[in-house]
């Protein structure tokens, strides 16, 4: 049966948030939790690892697992970088910045598309909350683009003011590309963050109106105390002849509903162009995985429902996973449906699809068993 460690983590998280397990309280042993949830000890350990990465649980070798208050997070967002999810009594975020001149290494020459050894201005930002480092950002501007100097007044965690310095030098950013990946921390980051939790790595390049790269940035965010939020506002419908279709932006390009949402459950959209870009292909792979995973979850749920010895917690976990999977598949269906061509009035198959009338029922004879179950 499919491993339920994410749902196990959800249940343990719920019990912590409800106060059943209080801050600084020791959790039951891994063996007792395994018996309670009727799973293996390795599965319990994976679920606890999820909570440990969130900062909710701390493991002490030889003593056990203890509840910890979730670490306050700072938020990196493409639409403005701000500190978020922090109670009012939290200490202020301190940001230190150093400005220096460096020579482009092989990696930086590839990032900025300059020759190796090209002189760059490096802005290094380190953000600290209390005694915990919350972010490391290094921004690079080729000296031939602009000769920027320090010190930087009122620095922000992710170097937002560098663009203001560029604008003051007559260099204006036209577009920005950000690539986000999750990876294990390198030696420098392990020492700086004092953690082995995965980091969010952001690689950012900004170009001017001629297509020249004028700024590059390498950001590292500790995954247990920072997060990245990206959202694109959906196009709105107007009135009369000038209204804009909901799946198009102001320039007429297709807006694709992506198979994931923001942390506050708002939809994300992508301006797709011809639909063959890197993000479009990545979204295709995510959608395919969600549909495949949904079929597996449905099969597991059916087997569990037919098991007379299934416990309440197992059924609740199965229901939670099925609901989450259905939500993903519904989003995939909405996205793909919005990208279907509009029916032609002369097509007899769609003659009854005007508003208020039912669309024709598809023939499910040759559909896979799972889809036939859904159709019924």
CSV table of C-alpha atoms in Angstrom, one decimal:
chain,number,residue,atom,x,y,z
A,1,UNK,CA,0.0,0.0,0.0
A,2,UNK,CA,1.2,3.5,-0.8
A,3,UNK,CA,3.2,5.0,2.1
A,4,UNK,CA,1.1,7.4,4.2
A,5,UNK,CA,3.9,9.4,5.8
A,6,UNK,CA,2.6,12.8,4.6
A,7,UNK,CA,-0.8,12.1,6.0
A,8,UNK,CA,0.8,10.8,9.2
A,9,UNK,CA,2.7,14.0,9.5
A,10,UNK,CA,-0.6,15.9,8.9
A,11,UNK,CA,-2.2,14.0,11.8
A,12,UNK,CA,0.7,14.5,14.1
A,13,UNK,CA,0.8,18.2,13.2
A,14,UNK,CA,-2.9,18.5,14.0
A,15,UNK,CA,-2.4,16.9,17.4
A,16,UNK,CA,0.4,19.3,18.1
A,17,UNK,CA,-1.6,22.4,17.0
A,18,UNK,CA,-4.6,21.2,19.0
A,19,UNK,CA,-2.5,21.1,22.2
A,20,UNK,CA,-2.7,17.4,22.6
A,21,UNK,CA,1.1,17.4,22.4
A,22,UNK,CA,2.4,20.6,24.0
A,23,UNK,CA,5.6,22.6,23.3
A,24,UNK,CA,8.7,20.9,24.9
A,25,UNK,CA,6.7,17.7,25.5
A,26,UNK,CA,8.2,14.4,24.4
A,27,UNK,CA,6.3,12.5,21.8
A,28,UNK,CA,5.6,8.8,22.2
A,29,UNK,CA,8.4,6.6,21.0
A,30,UNK,CA,8.7,5.8,17.4
A,31,UNK,CA,7.7,2.2,18.1
A,32,UNK,CA,4.6,3.2,20.0
A,33,UNK,CA,3.6,5.6,17.2
A,34,UNK,CA,4.1,2.8,14.7
A,35,UNK,CA,1.8,0.5,16.6
A,36,UNK,CA,-0.8,3.3,17.0
A,37,UNK,CA,-0.9,4.1,13.3
A,38,UNK,CA,-0.4,0.4,12.2
A,39,UNK,CA,2.6,1.3,10.0
A,40,UNK,CA,6.3,0.5,10.1
A,41,UNK,CA,8.9,2.4,12.2
A,42,UNK,CA,10.7,3.7,9.1
A,43,UNK,CA,7.4,5.2,7.9
A,44,UNK,CA,7.0,7.0,11.2
A,45,UNK,CA,10.5,8.3,11.0
A,46,UNK,CA,9.9,9.8,7.6
A,47,UNK,CA,6.7,11.5,8.9
A,48,UNK,CA,8.8,12.9,11.9
A,49,UNK,CA,11.5,14.1,9.5
A,50,UNK,CA,8.8,16.2,7.7
A,51,UNK,CA,7.8,17.8,11.0
A,52,UNK,CA,11.5,18.2,12.0
A,53,UNK,CA,12.1,20.1,8.7
A,54,UNK,CA,9.2,22.4,9.6
A,55,UNK,CA,10.7,23.1,12.9
A,56,UNK,CA,7.8,21.5,14.8
A,57,UNK,CA,9.7,18.5,16.2
A,58,UNK,CA,13.3,18.3,17.4
A,59,UNK,CA,15.1,14.9,17.7
A,60,UNK,CA,17.6,14.3,20.4
A,61,UNK,CA,19.6,11.1,19.9
A,62,UNK,CA,19.2,8.8,22.9
A,63,UNK,CA,16.3,10.9,24.3
A,64,UNK,CA,13.5,10.9,21.6
A,65,UNK,CA,11.4,13.4,19.7
A,66,UNK,CA,10.2,16.7,21.4
A,67,UNK,CA,7.7,19.2,20.3
A,68,UNK,CA,9.1,22.6,19.3
A,69,UNK,CA,7.4,25.9,18.5
A,70,UNK,CA,7.4,26.4,14.7
A,71,UNK,CA,10.2,28.7,13.6
A,72,UNK,CA,9.1,32.1,12.4
A,73,UNK,CA,9.5,32.4,8.7
A,74,UNK,CA,10.5,35.2,6.4
A,75,UNK,CA,9.0,35.3,2.9
A,76,UNK,CA,10.6,35.8,-0.5
A,77,UNK,CA,8.1,36.8,-3.1
A,78,UNK,CA,8.4,37.8,-6.8
A,79,UNK,CA,5.9,40.6,-6.3
A,80,UNK,CA,7.8,42.2,-3.4
A,81,UNK,CA,10.0,40.9,-0.7
A,82,UNK,CA,8.7,41.1,2.8
A,83,UNK,CA,9.0,39.6,6.3
A,84,UNK,CA,5.9,37.6,7.1
A,85,UNK,CA,4.4,35.1,9.5
A,86,UNK,CA,6.0,36.7,12.6
A,87,UNK,CA,4.2,37.5,15.9
A,88,UNK,CA,4.3,41.1,17.0
A,89,UNK,CA,6.7,40.4,19.9
A,90,UNK,CA,9.3,38.9,17.6
A,91,UNK,CA,12.7,40.6,17.5
A,92,UNK,CA,13.4,42.7,14.4
A,93,UNK,CA,15.0,41.2,11.4
A,94,UNK,CA,18.6,42.4,11.0
A,95,UNK,CA,20.1,42.6,7.6
A,96,UNK,CA,23.8,43.0,7.0
A,97,UNK,CA,25.3,43.8,3.6
A,98,UNK,CA,28.8,43.9,2.3
A,99,UNK,CA,29.8,45.3,-1.1
A,100,UNK,CA,32.9,44.2,-2.9
A,101,UNK,CA,34.4,43.8,-6.4
A,102,UNK,CA,35.0,40.3,-7.5
A,103,UNK,CA,36.0,38.5,-10.7
A,104,UNK,CA,33.5,36.2,-12.5
A,105,UNK,CA,34.0,32.6,-11.9
A,106,UNK,CA,32.9,29.9,-14.3
A,107,UNK,CA,29.4,29.7,-12.6
A,108,UNK,CA,29.0,33.5,-12.5
A,109,UNK,CA,30.1,33.9,-16.1
A,110,UNK,CA,27.4,31.4,-17.1
A,111,UNK,CA,24.8,33.1,-15.0
A,112,UNK,CA,25.5,36.6,-16.3
A,113,UNK,CA,26.7,35.6,-19.8
A,114,UNK,CA,30.0,37.4,-19.4
A,115,UNK,CA,33.6,36.3,-19.9
A,116,UNK,CA,35.4,34.5,-17.0
A,117,UNK,CA,37.3,37.1,-15.0
A,118,UNK,CA,35.0,40.0,-15.8
A,119,UNK,CA,34.8,42.5,-12.9
A,120,UNK,CA,31.5,42.4,-11.0
A,121,UNK,CA,30.1,44.3,-8.0
A,122,UNK,CA,28.9,41.8,-5.4
A,123,UNK,CA,26.3,42.6,-2.8
A,124,UNK,CA,26.2,40.0,-0.1
A,125,UNK,CA,23.2,40.1,2.2
A,126,UNK,CA,22.8,38.0,5.4
A,127,UNK,CA,19.5,38.2,7.3
A,128,UNK,CA,19.3,37.3,11.0
A,129,UNK,CA,16.3,37.0,13.3
A,130,UNK,CA,17.3,36.7,16.9
A,131,UNK,CA,20.3,34.4,16.7
A,132,UNK,CA,19.1,32.5,13.6
A,133,UNK,CA,20.3,33.2,10.1
A,134,UNK,CA,17.2,33.4,7.8
A,135,UNK,CA,18.6,34.1,4.4
A,136,UNK,CA,21.8,34.5,2.3
A,137,UNK,CA,21.6,36.6,-0.9
A,138,UNK,CA,24.4,37.4,-3.3
A,139,UNK,CA,23.6,39.9,-6.1
A,140,UNK,CA,26.0,40.6,-9.0
A,141,UNK,CA,26.1,43.5,-11.4
A,142,UNK,CA,28.8,43.6,-14.2
A,143,UNK,CA,31.0,46.7,-13.8
A,144,UNK,CA,30.6,47.4,-17.5
A,145,UNK,CA,26.8,47.7,-16.9
A,146,UNK,CA,27.1,50.1,-14.0
A,147,UNK,CA,29.8,50.9,-11.4
A,148,UNK,CA,27.7,50.7,-8.3
A,149,UNK,CA,29.2,51.4,-4.9
A,150,UNK,CA,28.3,50.9,-1.2
A,151,UNK,CA,27.4,51.2,1.5
A,152,UNK,CA,23.7,50.4,1.1
A,153,UNK,CA,21.3,52.2,3.4
A,154,UNK,CA,18.3,50.4,5.0
A,155,UNK,CA,19.1,47.0,3.3
A,156,UNK,CA,16.3,44.6,2.6
A,157,UNK,CA,16.7,40.8,2.9
A,158,UNK,CA,16.9,40.1,-0.8
A,159,UNK,CA,18.6,43.2,-2.2
A,160,UNK,CA,15.6,45.1,-3.6
A,161,UNK,CA,17.5,48.4,-3.4
A,162,UNK,CA,20.1,47.2,-6.0
A,163,UNK,CA,17.5,47.8,-8.7
A,164,UNK,CA,17.0,51.4,-7.4
A,165,UNK,CA,20.8,51.8,-7.7
A,166,UNK,CA,20.6,50.5,-11.3
A,167,UNK,CA,17.8,52.9,-12.1
A,168,UNK,CA,19.7,55.8,-10.6
A,169,UNK,CA,22.6,54.9,-12.9
A,170,UNK,CA,20.2,54.9,-15.9
A,171,UNK,CA,19.9,51.1,-16.2
A,172,UNK,CA,16.2,49.9,-16.2
A,173,UNK,CA,15.1,46.3,-15.7
A,174,UNK,CA,12.7,45.1,-18.4
A,175,UNK,CA,12.2,41.4,-17.3
A,176,UNK,CA,13.3,39.0,-14.6
A,177,UNK,CA,13.6,35.2,-14.7
A,178,UNK,CA,13.7,33.3,-11.4
A,179,UNK,CA,14.5,29.6,-11.1
A,180,UNK,CA,13.7,27.9,-7.8
A,181,UNK,CA,15.1,24.5,-6.7
A,182,UNK,CA,15.2,22.5,-3.5
A,183,UNK,CA,18.6,21.0,-2.5
A,184,UNK,CA,20.7,20.0,0.4
A,185,UNK,CA,22.8,22.7,1.9
A,186,UNK,CA,26.5,23.0,1.0
A,187,UNK,CA,29.2,23.2,3.7
A,188,UNK,CA,29.0,27.0,3.9
A,189,UNK,CA,25.2,27.0,4.3
A,190,UNK,CA,25.3,24.2,6.9
A,191,UNK,CA,27.6,26.3,9.0
A,192,UNK,CA,25.7,29.6,8.4
A,193,UNK,CA,22.2,28.2,9.0
A,194,UNK,CA,23.4,25.7,11.6
A,195,UNK,CA,21.0,23.2,10.0
A,196,UNK,CA,21.1,20.2,7.7
A,197,UNK,CA,17.5,20.9,6.5
A,198,UNK,CA,17.1,21.4,2.7
A,199,UNK,CA,17.4,24.9,1.3
A,200,UNK,CA,15.4,26.7,-1.3
A,201,UNK,CA,17.8,27.9,-3.9
A,202,UNK,CA,16.7,30.9,-6.1
A,203,UNK,CA,18.7,31.8,-9.2
A,204,UNK,CA,17.6,35.2,-10.6
A,205,UNK,CA,18.6,37.1,-13.8
A,206,UNK,CA,17.3,40.4,-14.9
A,207,UNK,CA,17.6,41.9,-18.3
A,208,UNK,CA,17.2,45.4,-19.7
A,209,UNK,CA,15.1,46.3,-22.8
A,210,UNK,CA,18.0,45.2,-25.1
A,211,UNK,CA,18.1,41.7,-23.6
A,212,UNK,CA,21.4,42.3,-21.8
A,213,UNK,CA,21.7,40.7,-18.4
A,214,UNK,CA,22.2,43.6,-15.9
A,215,UNK,CA,21.8,41.7,-12.6
A,216,UNK,CA,22.2,38.2,-11.4
A,217,UNK,CA,21.3,36.9,-8.0
A,218,UNK,CA,22.0,33.6,-6.0
A,219,UNK,CA,19.7,33.2,-3.0
A,220,UNK,CA,19.7,30.5,-0.4
A,221,UNK,CA,16.8,30.2,2.0
A,222,UNK,CA,16.8,27.6,4.8
A,223,UNK,CA,13.7,25.5,4.2
A,224,UNK,CA,12.7,25.3,7.8
A,225,UNK,CA,12.6,29.1,8.4
A,226,UNK,CA,11.8,30.8,5.1
A,227,UNK,CA,9.6,30.3,2.1
A,228,UNK,CA,9.2,31.6,-1.5
A,229,UNK,CA,5.8,32.8,-2.7
A,230,UNK,CA,5.1,33.4,-6.4
A,231,UNK,CA,1.7,34.5,-7.7
A,232,UNK,CA,0.4,35.9,-10.9
A,233,UNK,CA,-2.9,37.8,-10.9
A,234,UNK,CA,-5.5,36.3,-13.2
A,235,UNK,CA,-6.9,38.4,-16.0
A,236,UNK,CA,-10.3,39.9,-15.3
A,237,UNK,CA,-13.3,40.0,-17.5
A,238,UNK,CA,-14.5,43.3,-18.8
A,239,UNK,CA,-17.8,44.2,-20.3
A,240,UNK,CA,-19.2,44.5,-23.8
A,241,UNK,CA,-17.0,43.9,-26.9
A,242,UNK,CA,-13.7,44.7,-25.1
A,243,UNK,CA,-13.9,42.0,-22.4
A,244,UNK,CA,-10.8,39.8,-22.1
A,245,UNK,CA,-11.2,36.0,-21.9
A,246,UNK,CA,-10.4,34.7,-18.5
A,247,UNK,CA,-7.5,32.5,-19.8
A,248,UNK,CA,-5.7,35.4,-21.6
A,249,UNK,CA,-3.7,38.3,-20.5
A,250,UNK,CA,-3.8,41.9,-21.8
A,251,UNK,CA,-1.4,41.0,-24.6
A,252,UNK,CA,-3.6,38.2,-25.8
A,253,UNK,CA,-1.3,35.4,-24.7
A,254,UNK,CA,-2.7,32.3,-23.1
A,255,UNK,CA,-2.8,32.2,-19.3
A,256,UNK,CA,-2.4,28.6,-18.1
A,257,UNK,CA,-3.7,27.6,-14.6
A,258,UNK,CA,-0.8,25.8,-13.0
A,259,UNK,CA,-1.1,22.5,-11.2
A,260,UNK,CA,-0.2,24.1,-7.8
A,261,UNK,CA,-1.4,27.0,-5.6
A,262,UNK,CA,0.2,29.5,-3.3
A,263,UNK,CA,0.5,28.8,0.4
A,264,UNK,CA,-2.7,30.7,1.0
A,265,UNK,CA,-4.4,28.5,-1.7
A,266,UNK,CA,-4.6,31.2,-4.4
A,267,UNK,CA,-4.3,30.0,-8.0
A,268,UNK,CA,-1.1,30.5,-10.0
A,269,UNK,CA,-1.1,31.3,-13.7
A,270,UNK,CA,1.6,31.2,-16.4
A,271,UNK,CA,1.6,33.3,-19.6
A,272,UNK,CA,2.4,30.4,-21.9
A,273,UNK,CA,2.9,31.8,-25.4
A,274,UNK,CA,3.2,28.7,-27.5
A,275,UNK,CA,3.0,26.4,-24.5
A,276,UNK,CA,6.5,24.9,-25.2
A,277,UNK,CA,8.5,26.7,-22.6
A,278,UNK,CA,10.4,25.2,-19.7
A,279,UNK,CA,7.7,26.0,-17.2
A,280,UNK,CA,5.0,24.7,-19.4
A,281,UNK,CA,6.8,21.4,-19.9
A,282,UNK,CA,7.4,21.2,-16.1
A,283,UNK,CA,3.7,21.8,-15.4
A,284,UNK,CA,2.9,19.0,-17.9
A,285,UNK,CA,5.0,16.6,-16.0
A,286,UNK,CA,3.5,17.7,-12.6
A,287,UNK,CA,0.0,17.2,-14.0
A,288,UNK,CA,0.8,13.8,-15.3
A,289,UNK,CA,2.3,12.8,-11.9
A,290,UNK,CA,-0.8,14.1,-10.1
A,291,UNK,CA,-3.2,12.1,-12.3
A,292,UNK,CA,-1.1,9.0,-12.0
A,293,UNK,CA,-0.8,9.4,-8.2
A,294,UNK,CA,-4.6,10.1,-8.0
A,295,UNK,CA,-5.3,6.7,-9.7
A,296,UNK,CA,-3.0,4.9,-7.2
A,297,UNK,CA,-4.6,6.7,-4.2
A,298,UNK,CA,-8.1,5.7,-5.5
A,299,UNK,CA,-7.0,2.0,-5.7
A,300,UNK,CA,-5.5,2.1,-2.2
A,301,UNK,CA,-8.7,3.8,-0.8
A,302,UNK,CA,-10.9,1.1,-2.4
A,303,UNK,CA,-8.8,-1.7,-0.9
A,304,UNK,CA,-8.8,0.0,2.5
A,305,UNK,CA,-12.6,0.5,2.4
A,306,UNK,CA,-13.0,-3.3,1.7
A,307,UNK,CA,-10.8,-4.2,4.7
A,308,UNK,CA,-13.0,-4.9,7.7
A,309,UNK,CA,-10.1,-4.5,10.1
A,310,UNK,CA,-9.2,-1.0,8.9
A,311,UNK,CA,-9.0,1.5,11.8
A,312,UNK,CA,-10.6,4.9,12.0
A,313,UNK,CA,-7.3,6.7,11.6
A,314,UNK,CA,-6.4,4.7,8.5
A,315,UNK,CA,-9.8,5.5,7.0
A,316,UNK,CA,-9.3,9.2,7.9
A,317,UNK,CA,-5.9,9.2,6.3
A,318,UNK,CA,-7.2,7.6,3.2
A,319,UNK,CA,-10.0,10.1,3.0
A,320,UNK,CA,-7.6,13.0,3.4
A,321,UNK,CA,-5.2,11.7,0.7
A,322,UNK,CA,-8.2,11.1,-1.6
A,323,UNK,CA,-9.6,14.6,-1.1
A,324,UNK,CA,-6.1,16.2,-1.6
A,325,UNK,CA,-5.6,14.1,-4.8
A,326,UNK,CA,-9.1,15.0,-6.1
A,327,UNK,CA,-8.4,18.7,-5.5
A,328,UNK,CA,-5.2,18.3,-7.6
A,329,UNK,CA,-7.0,16.4,-10.4
A,330,UNK,CA,-9.8,19.0,-10.5
A,331,UNK,CA,-7.3,21.7,-10.9
A,332,UNK,CA,-5.7,19.8,-13.8
A,333,UNK,CA,-9.1,19.3,-15.4
A,334,UNK,CA,-9.9,23.0,-15.1
A,335,UNK,CA,-6.5,24.0,-16.6
A,336,UNK,CA,-6.8,21.6,-19.5
A,337,UNK,CA,-10.5,22.5,-20.1
A,338,UNK,CA,-9.6,26.2,-20.3
A,339,UNK,CA,-7.0,25.4,-23.0
A,340,UNK,CA,-9.4,23.4,-25.3
A,341,UNK,CA,-10.4,25.1,-28.5
A,342,UNK,CA,-13.8,26.7,-28.5
A,343,UNK,CA,-16.4,24.5,-30.3
A,344,UNK,CA,-17.2,25.5,-33.8
A,345,UNK,CA,-20.8,26.3,-34.4
A,346,UNK,CA,-21.0,24.0,-37.4
A,347,UNK,CA,-19.8,21.0,-35.4
A,348,UNK,CA,-22.9,18.8,-34.8
A,349,UNK,CA,-21.3,17.2,-31.8
A,350,UNK,CA,-21.3,20.5,-30.0
A,351,UNK,CA,-24.6,21.9,-31.3
A,352,UNK,CA,-26.1,21.7,-27.8
A,353,UNK,CA,-23.3,23.2,-25.8
A,354,UNK,CA,-24.5,26.8,-25.7
A,355,UNK,CA,-24.9,28.2,-22.2
A,356,UNK,CA,-27.6,26.5,-20.2
A,357,UNK,CA,-27.6,23.2,-22.1
A,358,UNK,CA,-25.8,20.0,-21.3
A,359,UNK,CA,-22.6,19.0,-23.2
A,360,UNK,CA,-22.6,15.6,-24.9
A,361,UNK,CA,-21.7,12.6,-22.7
A,362,UNK,CA,-18.4,11.1,-23.8
A,363,UNK,CA,-18.2,7.4,-24.7
A,364,UNK,CA,-16.4,5.7,-21.8
A,365,UNK,CA,-16.4,2.2,-23.3
A,366,UNK,CA,-12.7,2.1,-23.9
A,367,UNK,CA,-11.7,4.2,-20.9
A,368,UNK,CA,-9.4,2.7,-18.2
A,369,UNK,CA,-11.2,1.1,-15.2
A,370,UNK,CA,-10.4,4.0,-12.9
A,371,UNK,CA,-11.9,6.5,-15.3
A,372,UNK,CA,-15.0,4.3,-15.8
A,373,UNK,CA,-15.5,4.3,-12.1
A,374,UNK,CA,-15.3,8.1,-12.0
A,375,UNK,CA,-17.7,8.4,-15.0
A,376,UNK,CA,-20.3,6.3,-13.2
